[in-house]
Amino acid sequence: MQAKLSVVALSVVAAFALSACGEKEAPPAPVAAPVVPAAKPEIVVKLGHVAPMTGPQAHLGKDNESAAILAIEELNSQALEIGGAKVKFELLAEDDQADPKQGTIVAQKLVDAKVNGVVGHLNSGTTIPASKLYFDAGLPQVSPSATNPKYTQQGFTTAFRVMANDVQQGKVLGEFAAKQGVKTVAIVDDRTAYGQGLADEFRKSAEANGIKVVADEYTNDKATDFKAILTKIKSKKADLVFFGGMDAQGGPLAKQMKELGLKAKFLGGDGVCTPEFMKLGGPATEGQFCSLPGVPLEQLAKGPEFKSKFTAKFGYEIQLYAPNVYDAVMVIADSMKRANSVEPAKYLPEIGKTNMEGVSGKIEFDEFGDLKGGAISIYKYQGGTLAYVETLGGSPVAEAVAEVKDAAQAVAGAATAVGADAVKSGAEAVKTGAEAVKGAADTVKAAVEKK
Amino acid sequence: MKNWLSPRSTAGIALITIALVALPFVVGMGGQAWVRILNFAILYVFLALGLNIVVGFAGLLDLGYIAFYAVGAYTWALLASPHFGLHFPIWAILPIGALMACVFGVLLGSPTLKLRGDYLAIVTLGFGEIVRIFLNNLNSPVNITNGPQGITLIDPVTIGSFKFAGTSQIFGFAVSGPQKYYFLLVALAILVIIINLRLQHSRIGRAWQAIREDEIAAKAVGINTRNIKLLAFAMGASFGGIAGGIFSAMQGFVSPESFSLIESIMVLAMVVLGGMGHIPGVILGAVLLTFLPEVLRYAVVPVQMSLFGKVLVDPESLRMLVFGLALVLVMRFKPAGLWPAPERSREQTQKACVAVTQTTAEAVK
Amino acid sequence: MDIFLQQIINGLVQGSIYALVALGYTMVYGIMGLINFAHGEVVMIGTLVSITVTSTLAAAGVPLGLAGLGGLIAAMLVCMALGWSLERIAYRPLRGSPRLTPLITAIGMSIVLQNLAMIIWGRNYLTFPPLLPKVNFEFAGAHFTLVQVAIVLLSAAMMGGLVFLVYRTKLGMAMRATAQNPAVASLLGVNTNRVIAAAFVVGSALAAVAGVMVGSYYEIAHYQMGFMLGLKAFTAAVLGGIGNLAGAMAGGVLLGIIEALGAGYIGDFTGGFLGSHYQDIFAFVVLIIVLMFKPSGLFGEKTGDRA
């Protein structure tokens, strides 16, 4: 830990030094400012955003960019003042085509443009090589959706993410499987960074929870035939098939399980937690489970509001990571406010201290820049829709205790409500209150066990 | 080309030198990102010249060339990253990478020597996929390549205490990281070009040419076709290995997804489009196809927006469409490439004439 | 044992699809010695066309069976036209040029077709309407469906038909003559251009049938589905001896079974070192071994400089 801290300190110093150099070369904002004749000095804060805008993931990239635009507009409408100057946010959107080479090129573009911070990239494959450039330039980078654990483990103090990583999700899925009474599991992954990472973490967690892994099978991200591996899994008599991969393979896999007469259940991560999965898997998906990082928007204080704002502005539904992108922008703006500076070197230390309620949930970072806790929600495929089941993980003890307190208050409230005229409703309230207490107690237990 | 590089034309050399030295600074004015694109262009020149030895000189269609690039990249990544805790210096890794790639080239070459053109193409394609699949899966039971997660924190190039990453002051100039890599790449590329030129006009080069034109005749005049073909594979592979090493160091991260089949086809398209066997043509092809996506990106979207009001075809799919069409059209109308070697273009016209006479004869019938 | 039987069934069905695609490679190769790299893409186009037509017809109220038939016919027509134009535009002008030339053209065509399909049908996976009722059979613990039975039977029937075409009809005789020696054939009054075009058209029609089979079997389709399928089918053709119709069929089935058994058992045999993650390389390894030791394939006749 000592060594780690000194590394962090050193790199912060390095970042300071670097940004100082940068300033000498070309003083950016103040020169542009006097052009606008205003009573108060106005500074332009440029935020970079990177996602694939072309290629197979263009629809996700578009979703991300829209959310960033929304966040920037809202920030500008607030007429923020930072360091005594009016702040105008500007978005510099770049396209990395989900290609690692292109990822470093656009990262360089953003560094050249002397942006104040970066939101992105979407994929781990581009986020990781780009993170080095941002670190060298001392630029804070907040990725909304790169879930590869390695991203934040490179020792780059500039790297943050506002989404639970694969480790956190795999862990929760393993615990969930154990809770469902699964004794034996077969694990299939698609040999992509995402699928393999998730499957590995699931394996660790499942084994830690006393589940026996009876088969490790593999496919790839273009496959359509899974019968050979499924037949093998059948011979190993697994209770559950865990799939680390995307919906395009997961759907047919679930379907072929049924065709082969496998009785095992199906479980997967966010890659299969989509309507597409149900479309491709047909009736075979009914009653199976999957997980998504975060808490469903409906369950959150600011969620539904964000959702309606987004749809109203862009005319289409949120695809996937929009809430996280929105939060990533807000994390940067919030840190600037607290540091009272838009200089990357000055507000960077503040990002680590973030403690805010985002639209995707509570945002606090651990020492690596990963989301603390990282809530994961479980969903069930039910009648062609994803039905929310529960949220696991992401509740450090303190939060759980708060829940207990809330529940107790509810009970108390219910108790006072019990009057001569409201016996029935009061009784109900007591029941819900009691249930809440129980649920909270469970969470506390789980959290304590985890520690 | 030849009289430029010959020592007799000092002026020519001086001019080229000045242009090459000034280029990254001129391009750098438009942002360091353009220098990075330039670097990738040179990297592809490097790769295309390597493949040119196999396809252009010896006439062996290799569809798995990217495998050697991958071998080079992973050699660097494994020997200079915290993954194994090794941090070898450049003069150790680059030759090891080249050697490893060379060994793989011979490994691929020896069983396939007897195969004729089209079979060879499929087998090399398969070989390329096999290498990628192994890189993707060798994370268990023993973790060698770290599987699909790739290898992070790869050391940048350092020579002595001189680092290629980050900005430094040289003779009072601020030279950025990409600009320094540019000079390294240009130096290596010049070396490869010289080797290529020397090879082309050597006994070996002529032997390759003979095999390309007629293998049986080549054998009949006493050329050891087996060894000469293996040499082509080995040399081409070594260049791929060196390019891979530099790629690894420049990116700081490698994962198997960078070495897919489509990359092999890209490099092949560069060689074919530019002019198989003609060094300036191949260089042109590589530069052209590296900058094409950038140009498309800036041209396609605005043009479509103004014409149709929305983006109908995104530049990424258009790029691939253009690649495919280019391959078809070049083979149809300019089989020797956009900038063919003088003697090749003559041959091709003769051949085309023969073909035309044949078809007319058939049509008459 | 039931597991082994199940793997054989898996392999047999997969192999029948390979075989049908392999027939297309073998026809073209047998006659003009060209690997039509774009053949896998023709299969893909067949699947996508049949999806569009079938779902449009079904949505218009046509009974599903009839709509499926319409889809199949449409796919065959489109693929035949495509095969004919491929030959006409890309390959015929290159006859007599160096061997590499048509091969590179074929790769180019493959890329063009893939990206055109992507522009037309989009990047997402499409679902194929189930043409046959979902009947599940069980035999000695192994499961199989009606679609699987249909695929195996249809493949066999198609091959039978093709053998009849090549050995019992006038066109077939002209094809065999052209394959033996195009110059002599044309001297004897065979219109070799037409024969070669016919080979492409027939091969493409088979590809369309294969495409519809693949689509109705997996019930999904995608613009990238053709490439790997094409490669494996080519391997199957080489395995059976390229240019040999029965060989292509046998090679396809054999490759399918090798893949299924490989994925199913190799992990246990090697203690987990090799496993199903290497499923895709079995085909290539088989290809390399066959070409090294018996380039004429398992059932091929000696073909001089063919390999």
Short mmCIF file of C-alpha atoms in Angstrom, two decimals, chain A residues 115-258:
data_model
loop_
_atom_site.label_atom_id
_atom_site.label_comp_id
_atom_site.label_asym_id
_atom_site.label_seq_id
_atom_site.Cartn_x
_atom_site.Cartn_y
_atom_site.Cartn_z
CA VAL A 115 -9.43 18.91 -23.84
CA ASN A 116 -10.03 19.22 -20.12
CA GLY A 117 -11.26 15.68 -19.65
CA VAL A 118 -12.40 12.61 -21.54
CA VAL A 119 -15.57 10.55 -21.31
CA GLY A 120 -15.01 7.18 -22.95
CA HIS A 121 -14.21 4.99 -24.62
CA LEU A 122 -17.05 2.53 -25.01
CA ASN A 123 -15.07 -0.70 -25.50
CA SER A 124 -12.37 -2.06 -23.25
CA GLY A 125 -10.28 -2.90 -26.31
CA THR A 126 -9.94 0.77 -27.21
CA THR A 127 -10.13 2.20 -23.70
CA ILE A 128 -7.02 0.38 -22.50
CA PRO A 129 -4.54 1.51 -25.16
CA ALA A 130 -5.99 5.04 -25.10
CA SER A 131 -5.72 5.28 -21.32
CA LYS A 132 -1.93 5.41 -21.60
CA LEU A 133 -2.08 8.52 -23.78
CA TYR A 134 -4.44 10.25 -21.40
CA PHE A 135 -2.30 9.32 -18.45
CA ASP A 136 0.83 10.65 -20.15
CA ALA A 137 -1.00 13.88 -20.85
CA GLY A 138 -2.45 14.05 -17.33
CA LEU A 139 -6.01 14.00 -18.65
CA PRO A 140 -8.73 12.51 -16.46
CA GLN A 141 -10.61 9.75 -18.28
CA VAL A 142 -13.95 8.41 -17.13
CA SER A 143 -15.19 5.42 -19.07
CA PRO A 144 -18.92 4.77 -18.94
CA SER A 145 -18.81 1.20 -20.14
CA ALA A 146 -15.36 -0.42 -20.36
CA THR A 147 -15.73 -3.34 -17.99
CA ASN A 148 -12.35 -5.09 -18.41
CA PRO A 149 -10.80 -5.05 -14.91
CA LYS A 150 -7.36 -4.33 -16.38
CA TYR A 151 -8.34 -0.82 -17.40
CA THR A 152 -8.05 0.50 -13.87
CA GLN A 153 -5.29 -1.85 -12.76
CA GLN A 154 -2.53 -0.34 -14.87
CA GLY A 155 -1.57 2.15 -12.19
CA PHE A 156 -2.89 5.08 -14.21
CA THR A 157 -4.21 7.68 -11.81
CA THR A 158 -6.25 9.25 -14.57
CA ALA A 159 -8.41 6.19 -15.26
CA PHE A 160 -11.90 5.92 -13.78
CA ARG A 161 -15.07 4.13 -14.67
CA VAL A 162 -18.65 4.61 -13.63
CA MET A 163 -19.79 1.06 -14.23
CA ALA A 164 -19.29 -2.12 -12.27
CA ASN A 165 -16.50 -4.15 -13.86
CA ASP A 166 -16.53 -7.78 -14.93
CA VAL A 167 -15.07 -8.90 -11.62
CA GLN A 168 -17.94 -7.37 -9.69
CA GLN A 169 -20.56 -8.75 -12.03
CA GLY A 170 -19.10 -12.26 -12.19
CA LYS A 171 -18.93 -12.34 -8.41
CA VAL A 172 -22.57 -11.39 -7.98
CA LEU A 173 -23.70 -13.88 -10.61
CA GLY A 174 -21.85 -16.65 -8.79
CA GLU A 175 -23.52 -15.71 -5.53
CA PHE A 176 -26.89 -15.56 -7.23
CA ALA A 177 -26.41 -19.04 -8.72
CA ALA A 178 -25.58 -20.42 -5.28
CA LYS A 179 -28.69 -18.77 -3.86
CA GLN A 180 -30.78 -20.48 -6.51
CA GLY A 181 -29.63 -23.81 -5.14
CA VAL A 182 -27.36 -24.66 -8.06
CA LYS A 183 -24.90 -27.44 -7.23
CA THR A 184 -23.14 -28.06 -10.55
CA VAL A 185 -22.47 -25.63 -13.35
CA ALA A 186 -21.11 -25.73 -16.89
CA ILE A 187 -19.39 -22.57 -18.06
CA VAL A 188 -19.34 -21.50 -21.69
CA ASP A 189 -17.52 -18.42 -22.91
CA ASP A 190 -17.10 -16.85 -26.32
CA ARG A 191 -13.34 -16.18 -26.08
CA THR A 192 -13.71 -12.44 -26.28
CA ALA A 193 -12.17 -10.21 -23.64
CA TYR A 194 -15.63 -9.57 -22.24
CA GLY A 195 -16.97 -13.11 -22.29
CA GLN A 196 -13.83 -14.74 -21.01
CA GLY A 197 -13.35 -12.14 -18.27
CA LEU A 198 -16.88 -12.53 -17.02
CA ALA A 199 -16.79 -16.33 -17.17
CA ASP A 200 -13.52 -16.41 -15.21
CA GLU A 201 -14.89 -14.23 -12.46
CA PHE A 202 -18.07 -16.25 -12.35
CA ARG A 203 -16.03 -19.43 -12.01
CA LYS A 204 -14.10 -18.06 -9.04
CA SER A 205 -17.23 -16.86 -7.33
CA ALA A 206 -19.18 -20.04 -8.02
CA GLU A 207 -16.40 -22.19 -6.62
CA ALA A 208 -16.11 -19.96 -3.58
CA ASN A 209 -19.82 -20.46 -3.01
CA GLY A 210 -19.54 -24.23 -3.11
CA ILE A 211 -20.72 -24.84 -6.68
CA LYS A 212 -18.91 -27.51 -8.64
CA VAL A 213 -17.79 -26.56 -12.15
CA VAL A 214 -18.35 -29.73 -14.17
CA ALA A 215 -17.50 -28.48 -17.65
CA ASP A 216 -15.56 -25.63 -19.24
CA GLU A 217 -16.60 -25.16 -22.82
CA TYR A 218 -15.87 -22.51 -25.40
CA THR A 219 -17.32 -21.03 -28.53
CA ASN A 220 -16.61 -17.88 -30.49
CA ASP A 221 -18.38 -14.64 -31.21
CA LYS A 222 -19.46 -15.71 -34.70
CA ALA A 223 -20.67 -19.22 -33.95
CA THR A 224 -24.19 -20.47 -34.60
CA ASP A 225 -23.83 -24.15 -33.74
CA PHE A 226 -23.42 -25.11 -30.10
CA LYS A 227 -24.73 -28.65 -30.22
CA ALA A 228 -21.37 -30.36 -29.86
CA ILE A 229 -20.45 -28.51 -26.67
CA LEU A 230 -23.99 -28.70 -25.32
CA THR A 231 -24.09 -32.44 -25.84
CA LYS A 232 -20.92 -32.69 -23.81
CA ILE A 233 -22.41 -30.51 -21.11
CA LYS A 234 -25.45 -32.76 -21.08
CA SER A 235 -23.24 -35.74 -20.35
CA LYS A 236 -21.77 -33.88 -17.35
CA LYS A 237 -25.24 -33.31 -15.88
CA ALA A 238 -24.93 -29.65 -14.94
CA ASP A 239 -27.76 -27.85 -13.11
CA LEU A 240 -26.90 -24.57 -14.80
CA VAL A 241 -25.22 -23.38 -17.97
CA PHE A 242 -23.46 -20.07 -17.48
CA PHE A 243 -22.73 -18.16 -20.67
CA GLY A 244 -20.15 -15.39 -20.89
CA GLY A 245 -20.86 -13.68 -24.19
CA MET A 246 -23.29 -11.70 -26.26
CA ASP A 247 -26.96 -12.13 -27.15
CA ALA A 248 -26.30 -13.16 -30.76
CA GLN A 249 -24.74 -16.40 -29.50
CA GLY A 250 -26.62 -16.66 -26.21
CA GLY A 251 -30.05 -16.78 -27.84
CA PRO A 252 -29.33 -19.68 -30.20
CA LEU A 253 -27.43 -21.41 -27.40
CA ALA A 254 -30.47 -21.32 -25.12
CA LYS A 255 -32.63 -22.57 -27.98
CA GLN A 256 -30.31 -25.46 -28.78
CA MET A 257 -30.18 -26.43 -25.10
CA LYS A 258 -33.90 -27.04 -25.29
#
